[in-house]
N, C-alpha and C. Protein backbone atom coordinates (compact mmCIF):
# COMPACT_ATOMS: atom_id res chain seq x y z
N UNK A 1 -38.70 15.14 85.84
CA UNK A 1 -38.62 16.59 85.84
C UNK A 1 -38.22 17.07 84.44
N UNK A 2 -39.04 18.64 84.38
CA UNK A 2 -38.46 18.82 82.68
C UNK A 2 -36.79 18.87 82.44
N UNK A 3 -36.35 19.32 83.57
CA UNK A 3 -34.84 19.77 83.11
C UNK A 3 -33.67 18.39 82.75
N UNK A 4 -34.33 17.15 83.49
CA UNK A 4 -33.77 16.10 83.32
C UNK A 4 -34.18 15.55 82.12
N UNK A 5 -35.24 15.54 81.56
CA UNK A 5 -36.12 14.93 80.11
C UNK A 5 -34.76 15.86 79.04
N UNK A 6 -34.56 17.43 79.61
CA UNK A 6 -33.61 18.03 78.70
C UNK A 6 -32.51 17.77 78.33
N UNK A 7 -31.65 17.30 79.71
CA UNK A 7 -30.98 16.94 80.05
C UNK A 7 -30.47 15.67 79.26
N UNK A 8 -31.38 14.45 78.93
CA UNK A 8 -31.31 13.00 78.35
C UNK A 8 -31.02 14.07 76.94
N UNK A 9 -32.20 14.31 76.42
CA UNK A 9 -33.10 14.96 75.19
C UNK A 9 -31.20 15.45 74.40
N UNK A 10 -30.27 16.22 75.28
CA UNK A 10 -29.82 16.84 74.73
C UNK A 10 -28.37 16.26 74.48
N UNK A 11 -27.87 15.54 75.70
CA UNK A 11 -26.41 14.91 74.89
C UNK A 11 -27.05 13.78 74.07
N UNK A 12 -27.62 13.48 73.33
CA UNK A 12 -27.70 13.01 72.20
C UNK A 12 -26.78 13.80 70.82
N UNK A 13 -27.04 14.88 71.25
CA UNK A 13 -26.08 15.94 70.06
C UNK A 13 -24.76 15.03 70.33
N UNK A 14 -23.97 15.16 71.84
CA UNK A 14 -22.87 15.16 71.49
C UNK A 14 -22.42 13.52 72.04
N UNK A 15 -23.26 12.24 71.75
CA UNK A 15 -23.23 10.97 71.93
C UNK A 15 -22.17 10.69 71.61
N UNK A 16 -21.01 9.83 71.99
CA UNK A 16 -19.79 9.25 71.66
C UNK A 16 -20.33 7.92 70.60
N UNK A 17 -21.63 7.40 70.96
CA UNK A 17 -21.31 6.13 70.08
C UNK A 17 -21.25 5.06 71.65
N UNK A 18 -21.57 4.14 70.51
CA UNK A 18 -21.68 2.69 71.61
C UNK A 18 -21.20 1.43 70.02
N UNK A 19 -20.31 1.48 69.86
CA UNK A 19 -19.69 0.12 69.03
C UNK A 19 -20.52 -1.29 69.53
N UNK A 20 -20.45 -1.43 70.69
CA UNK A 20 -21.17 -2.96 71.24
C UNK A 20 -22.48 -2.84 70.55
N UNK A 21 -23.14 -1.57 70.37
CA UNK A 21 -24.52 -1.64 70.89
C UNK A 21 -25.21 -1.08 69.19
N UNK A 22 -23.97 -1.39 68.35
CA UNK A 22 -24.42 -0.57 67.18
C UNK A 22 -24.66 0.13 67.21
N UNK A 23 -24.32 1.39 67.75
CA UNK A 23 -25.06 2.98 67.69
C UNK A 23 -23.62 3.95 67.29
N UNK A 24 -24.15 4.68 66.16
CA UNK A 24 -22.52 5.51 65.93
C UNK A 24 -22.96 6.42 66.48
N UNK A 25 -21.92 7.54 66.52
CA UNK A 25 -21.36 8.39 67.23
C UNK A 25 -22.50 9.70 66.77
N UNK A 26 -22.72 10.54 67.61
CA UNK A 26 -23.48 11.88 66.87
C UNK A 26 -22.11 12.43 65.69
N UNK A 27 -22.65 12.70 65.09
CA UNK A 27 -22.02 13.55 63.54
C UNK A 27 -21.11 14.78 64.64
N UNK A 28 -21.74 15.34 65.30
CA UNK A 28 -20.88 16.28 65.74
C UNK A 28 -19.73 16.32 67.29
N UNK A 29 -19.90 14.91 67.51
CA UNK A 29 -19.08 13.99 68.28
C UNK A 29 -17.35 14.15 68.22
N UNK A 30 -17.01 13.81 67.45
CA UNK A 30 -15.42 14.32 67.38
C UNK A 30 -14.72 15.92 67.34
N UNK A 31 -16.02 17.09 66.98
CA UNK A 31 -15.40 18.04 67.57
C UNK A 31 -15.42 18.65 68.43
N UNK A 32 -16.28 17.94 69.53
CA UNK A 32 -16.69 18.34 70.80
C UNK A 32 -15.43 17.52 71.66
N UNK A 33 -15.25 16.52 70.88
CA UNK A 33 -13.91 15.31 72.02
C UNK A 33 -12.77 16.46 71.94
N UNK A 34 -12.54 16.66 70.42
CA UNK A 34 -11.11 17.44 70.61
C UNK A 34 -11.44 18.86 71.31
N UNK A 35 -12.24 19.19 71.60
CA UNK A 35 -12.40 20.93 71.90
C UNK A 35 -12.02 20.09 73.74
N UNK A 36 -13.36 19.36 74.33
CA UNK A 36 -13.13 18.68 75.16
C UNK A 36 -11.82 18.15 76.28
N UNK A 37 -11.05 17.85 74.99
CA UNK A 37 -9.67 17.03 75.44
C UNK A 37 -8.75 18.65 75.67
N UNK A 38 -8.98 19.53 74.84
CA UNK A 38 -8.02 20.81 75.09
C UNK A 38 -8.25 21.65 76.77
N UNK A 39 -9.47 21.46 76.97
CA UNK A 39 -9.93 22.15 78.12
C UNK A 39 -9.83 21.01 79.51
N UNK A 40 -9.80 20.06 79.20
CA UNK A 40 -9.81 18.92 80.11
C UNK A 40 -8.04 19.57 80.17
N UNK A 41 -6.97 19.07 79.63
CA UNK A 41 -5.65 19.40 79.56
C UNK A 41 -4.95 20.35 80.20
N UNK A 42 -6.17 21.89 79.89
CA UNK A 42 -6.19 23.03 80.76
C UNK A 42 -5.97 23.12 82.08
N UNK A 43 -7.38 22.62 82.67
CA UNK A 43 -7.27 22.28 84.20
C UNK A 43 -6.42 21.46 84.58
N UNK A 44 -5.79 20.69 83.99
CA UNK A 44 -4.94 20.02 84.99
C UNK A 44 -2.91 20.57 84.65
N UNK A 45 -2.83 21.56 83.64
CA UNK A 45 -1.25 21.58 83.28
C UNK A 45 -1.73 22.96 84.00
N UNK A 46 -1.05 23.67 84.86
CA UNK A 46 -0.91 24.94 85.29
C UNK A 46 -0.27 26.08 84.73
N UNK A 47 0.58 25.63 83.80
CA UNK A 47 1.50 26.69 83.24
C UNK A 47 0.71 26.96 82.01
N UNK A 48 -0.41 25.74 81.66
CA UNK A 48 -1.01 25.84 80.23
C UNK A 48 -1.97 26.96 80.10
N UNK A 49 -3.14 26.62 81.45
CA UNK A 49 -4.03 27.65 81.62
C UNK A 49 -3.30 29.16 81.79
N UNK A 50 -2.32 29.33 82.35
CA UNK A 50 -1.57 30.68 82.86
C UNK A 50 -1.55 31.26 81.29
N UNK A 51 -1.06 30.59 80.60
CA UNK A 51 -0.57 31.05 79.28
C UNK A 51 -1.80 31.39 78.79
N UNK A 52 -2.63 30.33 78.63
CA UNK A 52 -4.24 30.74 77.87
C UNK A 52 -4.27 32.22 78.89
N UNK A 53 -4.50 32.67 79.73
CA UNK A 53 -4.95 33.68 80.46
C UNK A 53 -4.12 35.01 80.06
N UNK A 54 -2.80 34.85 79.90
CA UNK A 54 -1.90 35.66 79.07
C UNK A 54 -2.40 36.11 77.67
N UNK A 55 -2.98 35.15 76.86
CA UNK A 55 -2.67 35.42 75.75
C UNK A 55 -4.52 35.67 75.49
N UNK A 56 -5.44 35.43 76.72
CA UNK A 56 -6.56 36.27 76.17
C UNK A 56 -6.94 37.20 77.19
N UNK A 57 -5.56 38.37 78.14
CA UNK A 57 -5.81 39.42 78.43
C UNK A 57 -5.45 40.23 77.41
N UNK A 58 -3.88 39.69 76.77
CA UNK A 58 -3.59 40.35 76.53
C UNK A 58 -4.59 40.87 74.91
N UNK A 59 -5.40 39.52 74.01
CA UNK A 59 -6.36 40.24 72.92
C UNK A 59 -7.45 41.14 73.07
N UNK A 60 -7.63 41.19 74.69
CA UNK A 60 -9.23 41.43 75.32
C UNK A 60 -8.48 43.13 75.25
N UNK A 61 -6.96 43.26 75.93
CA UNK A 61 -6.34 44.82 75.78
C UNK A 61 -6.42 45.41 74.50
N UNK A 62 -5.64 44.48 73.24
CA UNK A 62 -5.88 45.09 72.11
C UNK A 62 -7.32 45.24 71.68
N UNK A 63 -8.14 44.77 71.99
CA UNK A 63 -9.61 44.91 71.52
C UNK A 63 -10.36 45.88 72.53
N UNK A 64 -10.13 46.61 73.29
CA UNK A 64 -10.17 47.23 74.28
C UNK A 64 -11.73 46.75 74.97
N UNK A 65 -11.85 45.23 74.79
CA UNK A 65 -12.74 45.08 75.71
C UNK A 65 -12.60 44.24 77.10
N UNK A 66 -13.56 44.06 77.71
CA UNK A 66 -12.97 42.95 78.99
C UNK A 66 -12.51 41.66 78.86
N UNK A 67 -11.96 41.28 79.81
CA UNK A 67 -11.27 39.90 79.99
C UNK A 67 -12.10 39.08 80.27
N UNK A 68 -12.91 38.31 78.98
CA UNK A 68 -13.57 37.05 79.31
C UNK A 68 -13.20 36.06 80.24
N UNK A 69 -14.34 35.22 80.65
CA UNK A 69 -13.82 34.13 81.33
C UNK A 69 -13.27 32.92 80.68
N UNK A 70 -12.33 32.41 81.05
CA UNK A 70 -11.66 31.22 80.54
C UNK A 70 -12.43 30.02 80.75
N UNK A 71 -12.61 29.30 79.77
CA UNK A 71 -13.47 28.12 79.90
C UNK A 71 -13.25 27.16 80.87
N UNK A 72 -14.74 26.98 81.16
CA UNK A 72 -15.03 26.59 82.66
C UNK A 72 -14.42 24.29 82.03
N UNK A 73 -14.50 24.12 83.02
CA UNK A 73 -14.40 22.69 83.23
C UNK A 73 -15.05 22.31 82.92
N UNK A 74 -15.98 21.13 82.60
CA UNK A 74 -16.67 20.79 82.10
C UNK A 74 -17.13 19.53 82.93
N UNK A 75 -18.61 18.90 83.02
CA UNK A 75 -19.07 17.41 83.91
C UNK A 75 -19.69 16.47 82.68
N UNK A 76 -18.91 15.65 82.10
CA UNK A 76 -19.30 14.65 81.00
C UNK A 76 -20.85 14.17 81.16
N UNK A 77 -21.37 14.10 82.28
CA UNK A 77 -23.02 13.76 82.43
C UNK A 77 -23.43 14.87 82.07
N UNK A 78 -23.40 16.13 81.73
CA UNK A 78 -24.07 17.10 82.28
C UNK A 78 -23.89 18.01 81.04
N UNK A 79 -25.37 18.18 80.25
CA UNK A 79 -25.15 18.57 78.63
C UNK A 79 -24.96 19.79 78.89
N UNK A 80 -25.42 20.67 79.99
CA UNK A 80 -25.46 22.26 80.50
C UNK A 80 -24.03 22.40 80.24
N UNK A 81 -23.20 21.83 81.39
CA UNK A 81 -22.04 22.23 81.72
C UNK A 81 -20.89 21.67 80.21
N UNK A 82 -21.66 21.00 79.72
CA UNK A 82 -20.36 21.28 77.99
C UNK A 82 -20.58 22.46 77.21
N UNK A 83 -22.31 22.93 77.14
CA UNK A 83 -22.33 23.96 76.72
C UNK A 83 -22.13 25.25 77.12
N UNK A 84 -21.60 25.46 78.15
CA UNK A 84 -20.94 26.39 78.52
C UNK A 84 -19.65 26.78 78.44
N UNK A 85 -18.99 25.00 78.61
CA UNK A 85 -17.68 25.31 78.29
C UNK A 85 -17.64 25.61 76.39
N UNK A 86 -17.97 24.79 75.95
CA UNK A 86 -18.20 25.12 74.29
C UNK A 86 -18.80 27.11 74.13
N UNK A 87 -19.18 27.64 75.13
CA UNK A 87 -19.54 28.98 74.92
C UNK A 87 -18.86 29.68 75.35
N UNK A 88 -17.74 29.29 76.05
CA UNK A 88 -16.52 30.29 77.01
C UNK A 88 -15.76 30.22 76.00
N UNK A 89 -15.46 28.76 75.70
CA UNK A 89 -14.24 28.84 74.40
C UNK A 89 -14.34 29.27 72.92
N UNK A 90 -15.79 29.54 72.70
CA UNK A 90 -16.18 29.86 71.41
C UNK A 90 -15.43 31.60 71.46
N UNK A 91 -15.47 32.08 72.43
CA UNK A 91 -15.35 33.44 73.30
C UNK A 91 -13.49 33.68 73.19
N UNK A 92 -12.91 32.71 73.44
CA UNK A 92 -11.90 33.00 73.66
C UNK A 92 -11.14 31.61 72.74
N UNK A 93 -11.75 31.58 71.21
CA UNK A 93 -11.18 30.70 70.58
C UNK A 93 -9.29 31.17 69.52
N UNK A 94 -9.61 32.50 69.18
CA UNK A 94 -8.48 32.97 68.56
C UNK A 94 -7.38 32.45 69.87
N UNK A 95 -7.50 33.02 71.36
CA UNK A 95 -6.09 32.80 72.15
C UNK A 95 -6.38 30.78 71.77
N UNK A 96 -6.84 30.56 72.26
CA UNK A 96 -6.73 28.54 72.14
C UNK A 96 -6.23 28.46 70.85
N UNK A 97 -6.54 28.90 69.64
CA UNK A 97 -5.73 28.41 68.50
C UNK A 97 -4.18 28.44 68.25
N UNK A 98 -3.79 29.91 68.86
CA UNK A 98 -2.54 30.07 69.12
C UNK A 98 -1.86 29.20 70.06
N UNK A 99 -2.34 28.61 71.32
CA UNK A 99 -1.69 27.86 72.60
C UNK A 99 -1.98 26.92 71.74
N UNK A 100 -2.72 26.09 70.85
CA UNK A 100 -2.32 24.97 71.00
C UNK A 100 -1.61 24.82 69.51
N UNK A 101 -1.50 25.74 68.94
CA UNK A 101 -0.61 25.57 67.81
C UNK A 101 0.77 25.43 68.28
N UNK A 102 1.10 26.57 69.59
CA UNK A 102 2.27 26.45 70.10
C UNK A 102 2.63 25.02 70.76
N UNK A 103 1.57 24.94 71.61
CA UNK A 103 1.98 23.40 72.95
C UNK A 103 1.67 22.04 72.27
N UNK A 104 0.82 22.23 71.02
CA UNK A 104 -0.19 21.02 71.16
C UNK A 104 0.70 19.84 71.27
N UNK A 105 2.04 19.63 70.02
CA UNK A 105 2.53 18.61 70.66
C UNK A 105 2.77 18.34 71.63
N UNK A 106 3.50 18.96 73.07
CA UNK A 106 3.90 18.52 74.03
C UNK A 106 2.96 18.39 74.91
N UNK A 107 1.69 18.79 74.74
CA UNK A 107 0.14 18.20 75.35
C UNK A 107 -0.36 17.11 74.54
N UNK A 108 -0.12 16.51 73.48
CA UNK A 108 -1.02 15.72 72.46
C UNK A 108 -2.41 16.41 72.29
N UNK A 109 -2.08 17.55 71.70
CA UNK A 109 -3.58 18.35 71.53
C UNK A 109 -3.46 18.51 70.01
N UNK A 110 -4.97 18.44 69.59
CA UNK A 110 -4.97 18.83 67.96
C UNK A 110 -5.58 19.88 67.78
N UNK A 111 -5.55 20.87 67.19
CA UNK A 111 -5.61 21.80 66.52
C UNK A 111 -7.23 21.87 65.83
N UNK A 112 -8.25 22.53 66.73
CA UNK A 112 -10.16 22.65 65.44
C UNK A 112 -9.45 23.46 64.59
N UNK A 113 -9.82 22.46 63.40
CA UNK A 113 -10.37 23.32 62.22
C UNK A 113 -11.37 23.83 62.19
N UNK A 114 -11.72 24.80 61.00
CA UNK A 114 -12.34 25.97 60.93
C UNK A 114 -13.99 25.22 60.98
N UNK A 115 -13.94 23.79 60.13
CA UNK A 115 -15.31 23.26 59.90
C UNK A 115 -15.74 23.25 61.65
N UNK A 116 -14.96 22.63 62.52
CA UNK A 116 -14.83 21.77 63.74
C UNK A 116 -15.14 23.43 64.99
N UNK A 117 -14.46 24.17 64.42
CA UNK A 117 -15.23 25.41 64.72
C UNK A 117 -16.57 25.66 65.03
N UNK A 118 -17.08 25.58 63.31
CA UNK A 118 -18.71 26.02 62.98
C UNK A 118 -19.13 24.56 63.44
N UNK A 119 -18.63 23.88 64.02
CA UNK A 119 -19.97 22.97 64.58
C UNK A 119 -19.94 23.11 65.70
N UNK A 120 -19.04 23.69 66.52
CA UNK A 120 -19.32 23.96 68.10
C UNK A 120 -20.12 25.11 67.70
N UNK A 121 -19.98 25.82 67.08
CA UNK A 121 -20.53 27.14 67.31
C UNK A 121 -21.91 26.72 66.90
N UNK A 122 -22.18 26.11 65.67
CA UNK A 122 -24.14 26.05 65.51
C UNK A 122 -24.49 24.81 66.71
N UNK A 123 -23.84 24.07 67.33
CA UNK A 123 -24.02 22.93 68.06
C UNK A 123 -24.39 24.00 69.45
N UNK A 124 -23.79 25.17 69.83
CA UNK A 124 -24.22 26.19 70.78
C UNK A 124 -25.32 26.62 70.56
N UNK A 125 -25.14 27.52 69.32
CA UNK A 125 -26.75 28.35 69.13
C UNK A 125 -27.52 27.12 69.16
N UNK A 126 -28.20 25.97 68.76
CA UNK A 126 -28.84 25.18 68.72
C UNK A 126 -29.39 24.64 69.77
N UNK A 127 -28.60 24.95 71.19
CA UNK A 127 -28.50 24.24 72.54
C UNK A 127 -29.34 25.50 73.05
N UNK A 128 -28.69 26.90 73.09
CA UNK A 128 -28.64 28.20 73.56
C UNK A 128 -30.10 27.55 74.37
N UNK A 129 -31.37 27.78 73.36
CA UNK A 129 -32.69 27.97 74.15
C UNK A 129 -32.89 27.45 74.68
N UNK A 130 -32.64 25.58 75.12
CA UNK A 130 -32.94 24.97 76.37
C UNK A 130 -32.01 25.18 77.43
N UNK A 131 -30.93 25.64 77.15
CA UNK A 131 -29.96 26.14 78.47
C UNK A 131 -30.72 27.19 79.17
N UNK A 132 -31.25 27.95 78.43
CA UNK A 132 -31.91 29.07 79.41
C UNK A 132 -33.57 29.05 79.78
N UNK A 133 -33.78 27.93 79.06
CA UNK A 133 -34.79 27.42 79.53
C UNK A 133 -34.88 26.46 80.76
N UNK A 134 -33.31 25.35 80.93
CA UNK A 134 -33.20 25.10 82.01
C UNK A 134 -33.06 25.68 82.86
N UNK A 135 -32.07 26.35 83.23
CA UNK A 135 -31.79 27.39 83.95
C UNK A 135 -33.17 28.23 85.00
N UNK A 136 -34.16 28.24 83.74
CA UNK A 136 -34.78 29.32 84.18
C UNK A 136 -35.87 28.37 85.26
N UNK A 137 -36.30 26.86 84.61
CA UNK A 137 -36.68 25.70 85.91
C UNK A 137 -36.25 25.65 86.82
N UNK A 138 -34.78 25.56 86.53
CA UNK A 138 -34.23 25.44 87.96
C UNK A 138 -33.70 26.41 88.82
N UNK A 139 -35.00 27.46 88.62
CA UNK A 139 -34.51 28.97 89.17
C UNK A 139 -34.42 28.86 90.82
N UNK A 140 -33.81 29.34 91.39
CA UNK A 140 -34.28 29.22 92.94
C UNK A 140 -34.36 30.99 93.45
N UNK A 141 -34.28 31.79 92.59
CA UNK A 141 -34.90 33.18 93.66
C UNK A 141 -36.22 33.97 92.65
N UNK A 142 -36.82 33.11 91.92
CA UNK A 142 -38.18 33.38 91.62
C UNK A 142 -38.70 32.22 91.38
N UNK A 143 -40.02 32.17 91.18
CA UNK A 143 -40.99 31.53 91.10
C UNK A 143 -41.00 30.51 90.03
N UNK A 144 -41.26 28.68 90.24
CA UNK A 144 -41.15 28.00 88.72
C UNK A 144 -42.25 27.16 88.99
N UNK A 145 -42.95 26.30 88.20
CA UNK A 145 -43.76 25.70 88.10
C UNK A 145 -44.04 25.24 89.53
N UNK A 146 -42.81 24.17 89.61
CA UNK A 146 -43.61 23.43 90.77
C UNK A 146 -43.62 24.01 92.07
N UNK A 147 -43.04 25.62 92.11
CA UNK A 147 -43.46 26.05 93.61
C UNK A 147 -44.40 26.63 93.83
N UNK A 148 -45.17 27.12 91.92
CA UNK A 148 -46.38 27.68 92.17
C UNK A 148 -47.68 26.53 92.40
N UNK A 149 -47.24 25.49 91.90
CA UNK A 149 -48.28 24.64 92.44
C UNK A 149 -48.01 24.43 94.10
N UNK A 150 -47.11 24.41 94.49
CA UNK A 150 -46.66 24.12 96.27
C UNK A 150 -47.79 25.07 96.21
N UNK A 151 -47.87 26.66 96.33
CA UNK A 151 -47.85 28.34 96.86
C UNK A 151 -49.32 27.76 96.57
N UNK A 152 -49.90 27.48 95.06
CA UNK A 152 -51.22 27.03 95.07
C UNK A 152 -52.29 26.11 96.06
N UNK A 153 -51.46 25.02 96.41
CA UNK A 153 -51.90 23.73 97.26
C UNK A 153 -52.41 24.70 98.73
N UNK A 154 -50.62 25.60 99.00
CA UNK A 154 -51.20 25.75 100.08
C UNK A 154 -52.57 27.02 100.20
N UNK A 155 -52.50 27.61 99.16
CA UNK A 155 -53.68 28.99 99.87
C UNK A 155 -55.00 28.08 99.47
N UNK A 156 -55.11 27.02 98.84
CA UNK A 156 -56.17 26.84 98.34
C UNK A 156 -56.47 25.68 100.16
N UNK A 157 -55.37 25.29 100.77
CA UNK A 157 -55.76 24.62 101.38
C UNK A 157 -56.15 25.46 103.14
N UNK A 158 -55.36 27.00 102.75
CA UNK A 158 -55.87 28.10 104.02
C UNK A 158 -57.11 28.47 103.42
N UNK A 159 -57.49 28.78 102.29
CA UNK A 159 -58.88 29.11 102.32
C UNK A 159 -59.80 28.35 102.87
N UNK A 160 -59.39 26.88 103.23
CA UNK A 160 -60.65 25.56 103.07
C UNK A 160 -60.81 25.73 104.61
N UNK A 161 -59.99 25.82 105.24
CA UNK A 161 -59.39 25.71 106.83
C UNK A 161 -60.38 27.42 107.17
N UNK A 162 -59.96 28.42 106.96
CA UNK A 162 -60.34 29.60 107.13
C UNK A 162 -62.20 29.67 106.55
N UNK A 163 -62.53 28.92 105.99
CA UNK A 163 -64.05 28.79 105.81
C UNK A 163 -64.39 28.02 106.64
N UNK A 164 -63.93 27.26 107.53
CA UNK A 164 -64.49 26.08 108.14
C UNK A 164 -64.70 24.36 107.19
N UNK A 165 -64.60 24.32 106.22
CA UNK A 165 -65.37 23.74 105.38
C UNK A 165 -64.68 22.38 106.05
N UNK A 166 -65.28 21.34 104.91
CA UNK A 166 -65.18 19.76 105.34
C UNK A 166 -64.05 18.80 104.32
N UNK A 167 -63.72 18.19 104.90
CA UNK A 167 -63.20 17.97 103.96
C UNK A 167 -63.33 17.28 102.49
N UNK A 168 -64.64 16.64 102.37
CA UNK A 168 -64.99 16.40 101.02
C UNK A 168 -65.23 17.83 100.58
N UNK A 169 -65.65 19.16 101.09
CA UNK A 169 -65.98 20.27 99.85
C UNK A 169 -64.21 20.32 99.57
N UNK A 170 -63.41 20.08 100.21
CA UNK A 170 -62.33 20.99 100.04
C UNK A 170 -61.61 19.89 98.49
N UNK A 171 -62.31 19.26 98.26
CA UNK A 171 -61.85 18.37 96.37
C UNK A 171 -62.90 18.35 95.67
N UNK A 172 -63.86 19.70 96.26
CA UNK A 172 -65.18 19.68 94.92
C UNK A 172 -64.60 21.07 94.41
């Protein structure tokens, strides 16, 4: 299926590396671990996320716009679901710089630099068009390839039935 070919096609960006197997790491591999390891940390310390949520209502008030969503969790198989979290947090990166400047030691969290930044961020835009290109395959309340071939099979196979015809005309 295309979305799975995308799917392979695309954590290649963010490959850890295989040492056994001689293969290094994608170039943009270590700032996806540390962005990674901060949001992984999230979901599981309760008082951590509370605070992240504090400290990006309270910029979303001074900026008088809405309260983004806090970055989602993330599924290590699943290149969609990093780039989303990499697009929630790109969103709400000023509050994360502050929490983990404050906590990081007592989480073992490090601190993106500004470079480690701009590579989540072009490592997003770069992703952006097959995310919504997947997405849009794996639509389920309109129409995608393979249901228009289903929708096809079948009228082509009520017309054959509704003419009477035989079944060798019905594959000429």
């Amino acid at each position: 299926c295309a979305c799975h070919f995308i799917n392979l096609s695309l954590r290649i960006i963010t490959y850890e590396g295989n040492a056994k197997k001689n293969k290094p790491a994608s170039p943009v591999f270590p700032a996806w671990k540390k962005l990674l390891k901060i949001v992984s940390k999230l979901h599981v310390a309760p008082l951590l996320m509370e605070e992240l949520r504090t400290l990006v209502s309270e910029s979303a008030k001074v900026q008088k716009r809405p309260v983004p969503a806090m970055p989602s969790h993330f599924v290590a198989t699943r290149w969609l679901s990093t780039f989303n979290t990499g697009r929630t947090c790109l969103v709400v990166r000023g509050s994360l710089d502050r929490l983990v400047s404050r906590h990081g030691r007592d989480y073992d969290l490090e601190q993106l630099s500004t470079t480690e930044w701009t590579i989540i961020e072009g490592t997003c835009k770069l992703i952006e068009p097959f995310a919504s290109l997947s997405t849009y395959l794996e639509g389920e309340k309109y129409i995608t390839a393979s249901s228009m071939l289903a929708e096809f099979g079948i009228a082509c196979f009520e017309a054959f039935i509704l003419k009477g015809g035989k079944v060798k005309d019905f594959f000429n």
